[in-house]
Amino acid sequence: MFTPPAVGMPLFFLATPFFRPLLFASPAFRTTTTALYRSLRSFASTIRMVSHLDNVDIDPKGTFKYILIKVTDNDTKDSKFIVRGYKRCGYHADILDEVMRTEQKPGLDLEFDCVGGGRIRHEPEKQELFVYGYSQGYGQADHQRSVDIIKTKYPGYNVTFSNEGY
């Protein structure tokens, strides 16, 4: 005979192979459980979508353009800021295009809003990152915010910025 789980036991146990035959024995219980399971799975995948994005993805060395992007999940309204910068992109808009192409997944409603740009000088041998300048198309990013985000990936680096220069 089936004994109900203890109060407070997490619901993920319902999805284990052991419990599936017990749960799906009754059509009414099966419908409810299946709906609950799908809802939880959908909710979990939605939560992962914005949070799964790396805070920083920049080239390992050199001087290159970068952008600060606000990513919003239009279904949940969750959002976060991310920094992206690549030598291979000649324009700030090229970086945004690449991020949208690689990070947008089918079935998701993510919005990518470039809030500004600039340049990054990355010198790994000195463990230094310098953020400066602006984007002619998107304007100047909030370099302080960009530096704070970059420091999460490069905690041992000297990360500085200037609002001067191009």
PDB file of C-alpha atoms in Angstrom:
ATOM      1  CA  MET A   1       0.000   0.000   0.000  1.00  0.00           C
ATOM      2  CA  PHE A   2       1.179   3.513  -0.825  1.00  0.00           C
ATOM      3  CA  THR A   3       2.029   5.762   2.125  1.00  0.00           C
ATOM      4  CA  PRO A   4       1.792   9.507   1.452  1.00  0.00           C
ATOM      5  CA  PRO A   5       5.030  11.476   1.781  1.00  0.00           C
ATOM      6  CA  ALA A   6       5.885  13.403   4.904  1.00  0.00           C
ATOM      7  CA  VAL A   7       4.629  16.964   5.138  1.00  0.00           C
ATOM      8  CA  GLY A   8       7.133  19.360   3.660  1.00  0.00           C
ATOM      9  CA  MET A   9       8.770  16.765   1.417  1.00  0.00           C
ATOM     10  CA  PRO A  10       9.811  18.390  -1.895  1.00  0.00           C
ATOM     11  CA  LEU A  11       7.575  17.673  -4.872  1.00  0.00           C
ATOM     12  CA  PHE A  12      10.387  16.693  -7.236  1.00  0.00           C
ATOM     13  CA  PHE A  13      10.162  13.148  -5.860  1.00  0.00           C
ATOM     14  CA  LEU A  14       6.952  12.819  -7.901  1.00  0.00           C
ATOM     15  CA  ALA A  15       8.972  12.755 -11.113  1.00  0.00           C
ATOM     16  CA  THR A  16      11.176   9.829 -10.058  1.00  0.00           C
ATOM     17  CA  PRO A  17      10.686   6.512 -11.878  1.00  0.00           C
ATOM     18  CA  PHE A  18       9.648   4.785  -8.631  1.00  0.00           C
ATOM     19  CA  PHE A  19       6.630   7.036  -8.066  1.00  0.00           C
ATOM     20  CA  ARG A  20       5.423   7.356 -11.665  1.00  0.00           C
ATOM     21  CA  PRO A  21       3.425   4.058 -11.705  1.00  0.00           C
ATOM     22  CA  LEU A  22       1.803   4.889  -8.373  1.00  0.00           C
ATOM     23  CA  LEU A  23       0.870   8.393  -9.381  1.00  0.00           C
ATOM     24  CA  PHE A  24      -0.476   7.522 -12.775  1.00  0.00           C
ATOM     25  CA  ALA A  25      -2.742   4.702 -11.532  1.00  0.00           C
ATOM     26  CA  SER A  26      -5.770   6.989 -11.150  1.00  0.00           C
ATOM     27  CA  PRO A  27      -6.891   9.002 -14.229  1.00  0.00           C
ATOM     28  CA  ALA A  28      -7.938  11.997 -12.109  1.00  0.00           C
ATOM     29  CA  PHE A  29      -4.693  11.973 -10.159  1.00  0.00           C
ATOM     30  CA  ARG A  30      -2.740  11.431 -13.369  1.00  0.00           C
ATOM     31  CA  THR A  31      -4.260  14.522 -14.994  1.00  0.00           C
ATOM     32  CA  THR A  32      -3.591  16.695 -11.943  1.00  0.00           C
ATOM     33  CA  THR A  33      -0.090  15.358 -11.434  1.00  0.00           C
ATOM     34  CA  THR A  34       0.820  15.659 -15.091  1.00  0.00           C
ATOM     35  CA  ALA A  35      -0.370  19.272 -15.166  1.00  0.00           C
ATOM     36  CA  LEU A  36       1.557  20.041 -11.969  1.00  0.00           C
ATOM     37  CA  TYR A  37       4.687  18.340 -13.278  1.00  0.00           C
ATOM     38  CA  ARG A  38       4.528  20.230 -16.592  1.00  0.00           C
ATOM     39  CA  SER A  39       3.922  23.532 -14.812  1.00  0.00           C
ATOM     40  CA  LEU A  40       6.869  23.003 -12.490  1.00  0.00           C
ATOM     41  CA  ARG A  41       9.114  21.969 -15.372  1.00  0.00           C
ATOM     42  CA  SER A  42       8.042  24.976 -17.438  1.00  0.00           C
ATOM     43  CA  PHE A  43       8.513  27.316 -14.473  1.00  0.00           C
ATOM     44  CA  ALA A  44      11.974  25.910 -13.745  1.00  0.00           C
ATOM     45  CA  SER A  45      13.076  26.291 -17.361  1.00  0.00           C
ATOM     46  CA  THR A  46      11.814  29.881 -17.457  1.00  0.00           C
ATOM     47  CA  ILE A  47      13.707  30.781 -14.304  1.00  0.00           C
ATOM     48  CA  ARG A  48      16.889  29.367 -15.811  1.00  0.00           C
ATOM     49  CA  MET A  49      16.618  31.413 -18.963  1.00  0.00           C
ATOM     50  CA  VAL A  50      17.728  34.847 -17.760  1.00  0.00           C
ATOM     51  CA  SER A  51      19.894  33.550 -14.936  1.00  0.00           C
ATOM     52  CA  HIS A  52      21.695  31.028 -17.170  1.00  0.00           C
ATOM     53  CA  LEU A  53      23.278  33.821 -19.206  1.00  0.00           C
ATOM     54  CA  ASP A  54      26.905  34.473 -18.311  1.00  0.00           C
ATOM     55  CA  ASN A  55      27.359  37.911 -16.769  1.00  0.00           C
ATOM     56  CA  VAL A  56      30.466  38.532 -18.872  1.00  0.00           C
ATOM     57  CA  ASP A  57      31.708  37.207 -22.192  1.00  0.00           C
ATOM     58  CA  ILE A  58      34.652  39.151 -23.575  1.00  0.00           C
ATOM     59  CA  ASP A  59      37.733  38.315 -25.609  1.00  0.00           C
ATOM     60  CA  PRO A  60      40.657  36.957 -23.605  1.00  0.00           C
ATOM     61  CA  LYS A  61      43.033  39.751 -24.642  1.00  0.00           C
ATOM     62  CA  GLY A  62      43.349  42.926 -26.675  1.00  0.00           C
ATOM     63  CA  THR A  63      41.341  46.091 -27.225  1.00  0.00           C
ATOM     64  CA  PHE A  64      37.817  45.743 -28.553  1.00  0.00           C
ATOM     65  CA  LYS A  65      34.329  47.221 -28.560  1.00  0.00           C
ATOM     66  CA  TYR A  66      31.869  46.174 -25.876  1.00  0.00           C
ATOM     67  CA  ILE A  67      28.211  46.705 -25.016  1.00  0.00           C
ATOM     68  CA  LEU A  68      26.142  46.617 -21.851  1.00  0.00           C
ATOM     69  CA  ILE A  69      22.887  44.742 -22.456  1.00  0.00           C
ATOM     70  CA  LYS A  70      19.749  44.555 -20.351  1.00  0.00           C
ATOM     71  CA  VAL A  71      18.146  41.141 -20.938  1.00  0.00           C
ATOM     72  CA  THR A  72      14.478  40.801 -19.949  1.00  0.00           C
ATOM     73  CA  ASP A  73      12.297  37.705 -19.968  1.00  0.00           C
ATOM     74  CA  ASN A  74       8.990  39.151 -21.183  1.00  0.00           C
ATOM     75  CA  ASP A  75       7.027  36.258 -19.647  1.00  0.00           C
ATOM     76  CA  THR A  76       8.360  36.610 -16.088  1.00  0.00           C
ATOM     77  CA  LYS A  77       9.680  40.201 -16.280  1.00  0.00           C
ATOM     78  CA  ASP A  78      12.974  38.979 -14.753  1.00  0.00           C
ATOM     79  CA  SER A  79      15.970  40.905 -16.050  1.00  0.00           C
ATOM     80  CA  LYS A  80      19.713  41.232 -15.681  1.00  0.00           C
ATOM     81  CA  PHE A  81      22.590  43.194 -17.182  1.00  0.00           C
ATOM     82  CA  ILE A  82      25.326  41.426 -19.142  1.00  0.00           C
ATOM     83  CA  VAL A  83      28.586  42.616 -20.730  1.00  0.00           C
ATOM     84  CA  ARG A  84      29.734  41.398 -24.148  1.00  0.00           C
ATOM     85  CA  GLY A  85      32.810  42.420 -26.144  1.00  0.00           C
ATOM     86  CA  TYR A  86      34.581  40.883 -29.128  1.00  0.00           C
ATOM     87  CA  LYS A  87      37.410  41.917 -31.467  1.00  0.00           C
ATOM     88  CA  ARG A  88      35.701  40.139 -34.357  1.00  0.00           C
ATOM     89  CA  CYS A  89      32.798  42.634 -34.271  1.00  0.00           C
ATOM     90  CA  GLY A  90      33.544  45.850 -36.129  1.00  0.00           C
ATOM     91  CA  TYR A  91      30.480  47.661 -34.803  1.00  0.00           C
ATOM     92  CA  HIS A  92      28.671  47.673 -31.479  1.00  0.00           C
ATOM     93  CA  ALA A  93      25.511  46.597 -33.325  1.00  0.00           C
ATOM     94  CA  ASP A  94      27.353  43.479 -34.550  1.00  0.00           C
ATOM     95  CA  ILE A  95      27.886  42.425 -30.938  1.00  0.00           C
ATOM     96  CA  LEU A  96      24.186  42.812 -30.170  1.00  0.00           C
ATOM     97  CA  ASP A  97      23.262  40.845 -33.304  1.00  0.00           C
ATOM     98  CA  GLU A  98      25.579  38.007 -32.281  1.00  0.00           C
ATOM     99  CA  VAL A  99      24.219  37.888 -28.725  1.00  0.00           C
ATOM    100  CA  MET A 100      20.627  37.835 -29.939  1.00  0.00           C
ATOM    101  CA  ARG A 101      21.436  35.077 -32.434  1.00  0.00           C
ATOM    102  CA  THR A 102      23.274  32.876 -29.917  1.00  0.00           C
ATOM    103  CA  GLU A 103      21.290  33.476 -26.721  1.00  0.00           C
ATOM    104  CA  GLN A 104      17.678  33.567 -27.968  1.00  0.00           C
ATOM    105  CA  LYS A 105      16.177  30.093 -27.653  1.00  0.00           C
ATOM    106  CA  PRO A 106      12.988  28.755 -29.303  1.00  0.00           C
ATOM    107  CA  GLY A 107       9.927  29.156 -27.108  1.00  0.00           C
ATOM    108  CA  LEU A 108      11.421  31.992 -25.069  1.00  0.00           C
ATOM    109  CA  ASP A 109      10.508  35.631 -25.168  1.00  0.00           C
ATOM    110  CA  LEU A 110      13.787  37.309 -24.234  1.00  0.00           C
ATOM    111  CA  GLU A 111      14.330  40.969 -25.012  1.00  0.00           C
ATOM    112  CA  PHE A 112      17.870  42.289 -25.526  1.00  0.00           C
ATOM    113  CA  ASP A 113      18.235  46.039 -25.007  1.00  0.00           C
ATOM    114  CA  CYS A 114      21.666  47.580 -25.564  1.00  0.00           C
ATOM    115  CA  VAL A 115      21.916  50.415 -23.049  1.00  0.00           C
ATOM    116  CA  GLY A 116      25.300  51.660 -24.247  1.00  0.00           C
ATOM    117  CA  GLY A 117      28.777  50.711 -25.278  1.00  0.00           C
ATOM    118  CA  GLY A 118      32.430  51.599 -25.307  1.00  0.00           C
ATOM    119  CA  ARG A 119      35.764  49.836 -25.461  1.00  0.00           C
ATOM    120  CA  ILE A 120      37.701  47.455 -23.267  1.00  0.00           C
ATOM    121  CA  ARG A 121      41.458  47.037 -23.105  1.00  0.00           C
ATOM    122  CA  HIS A 122      42.145  43.569 -21.693  1.00  0.00           C
ATOM    123  CA  GLU A 123      45.719  42.831 -20.609  1.00  0.00           C
ATOM    124  CA  PRO A 124      45.721  39.377 -19.001  1.00  0.00           C
ATOM    125  CA  GLU A 125      49.495  39.354 -18.422  1.00  0.00           C
ATOM    126  CA  LYS A 126      49.043  42.400 -16.135  1.00  0.00           C
ATOM    127  CA  GLN A 127      45.622  41.241 -14.901  1.00  0.00           C
ATOM    128  CA  GLU A 128      44.138  44.572 -15.944  1.00  0.00           C
ATOM    129  CA  LEU A 129      40.932  45.570 -17.672  1.00  0.00           C
ATOM    130  CA  PHE A 130      40.271  49.173 -18.672  1.00  0.00           C
ATOM    131  CA  VAL A 131      36.771  50.244 -19.751  1.00  0.00           C
ATOM    132  CA  TYR A 132      36.372  53.530 -21.622  1.00  0.00           C
ATOM    133  CA  GLY A 133      34.801  55.404 -24.532  1.00  0.00           C
ATOM    134  CA  TYR A 134      31.354  55.244 -26.054  1.00  0.00           C
ATOM    135  CA  SER A 135      29.330  53.822 -28.909  1.00  0.00           C
ATOM    136  CA  GLN A 136      28.270  56.175 -31.686  1.00  0.00           C
ATOM    137  CA  GLY A 137      25.115  54.122 -32.196  1.00  0.00           C
ATOM    138  CA  TYR A 138      24.113  53.351 -28.588  1.00  0.00           C
ATOM    139  CA  GLY A 139      25.836  56.069 -26.592  1.00  0.00           C
ATOM    140  CA  GLN A 140      28.081  55.608 -23.589  1.00  0.00           C
ATOM    141  CA  ALA A 141      27.397  52.670 -21.307  1.00  0.00           C
ATOM    142  CA  ASP A 142      27.318  53.083 -17.549  1.00  0.00           C
ATOM    143  CA  HIS A 143      30.979  52.113 -17.200  1.00  0.00           C
ATOM    144  CA  GLN A 144      30.722  51.794 -13.408  1.00  0.00           C
ATOM    145  CA  ARG A 145      27.958  49.207 -13.792  1.00  0.00           C
ATOM    146  CA  SER A 146      29.987  47.430 -16.497  1.00  0.00           C
ATOM    147  CA  VAL A 147      33.060  47.354 -14.238  1.00  0.00           C
ATOM    148  CA  ASP A 148      31.018  45.951 -11.342  1.00  0.00           C
ATOM    149  CA  ILE A 149      29.722  43.163 -13.598  1.00  0.00           C
ATOM    150  CA  ILE A 150      33.181  42.443 -15.059  1.00  0.00           C
ATOM    151  CA  LYS A 151      34.648  42.128 -11.549  1.00  0.00           C
ATOM    152  CA  THR A 152      32.341  39.148 -10.909  1.00  0.00           C
ATOM    153  CA  LYS A 153      34.235  37.188 -13.583  1.00  0.00           C
ATOM    154  CA  TYR A 154      37.679  38.698 -12.987  1.00  0.00           C
ATOM    155  CA  PRO A 155      37.914  39.142  -9.190  1.00  0.00           C
ATOM    156  CA  GLY A 156      41.742  39.178  -9.128  1.00  0.00           C
ATOM    157  CA  TYR A 157      42.029  41.845 -11.826  1.00  0.00           C
ATOM    158  CA  ASN A 158      42.513  45.576 -11.512  1.00  0.00           C
ATOM    159  CA  VAL A 159      39.375  46.742 -13.361  1.00  0.00           C
ATOM    160  CA  THR A 160      39.084  50.493 -13.940  1.00  0.00           C
ATOM    161  CA  PHE A 161      37.193  52.857 -16.214  1.00  0.00           C
ATOM    162  CA  SER A 162      37.222  56.340 -17.668  1.00  0.00           C
ATOM    163  CA  ASN A 163      34.366  58.319 -19.156  1.00  0.00           C
ATOM    164  CA  GLU A 164      36.860  59.981 -21.506  1.00  0.00           C
ATOM    165  CA  GLY A 165      38.188  58.841 -24.871  1.00  0.00           C
ATOM    166  CA  TYR A 166      36.726  57.047 -27.839  1.00  0.00           C
TER     167      TYR A 166
END
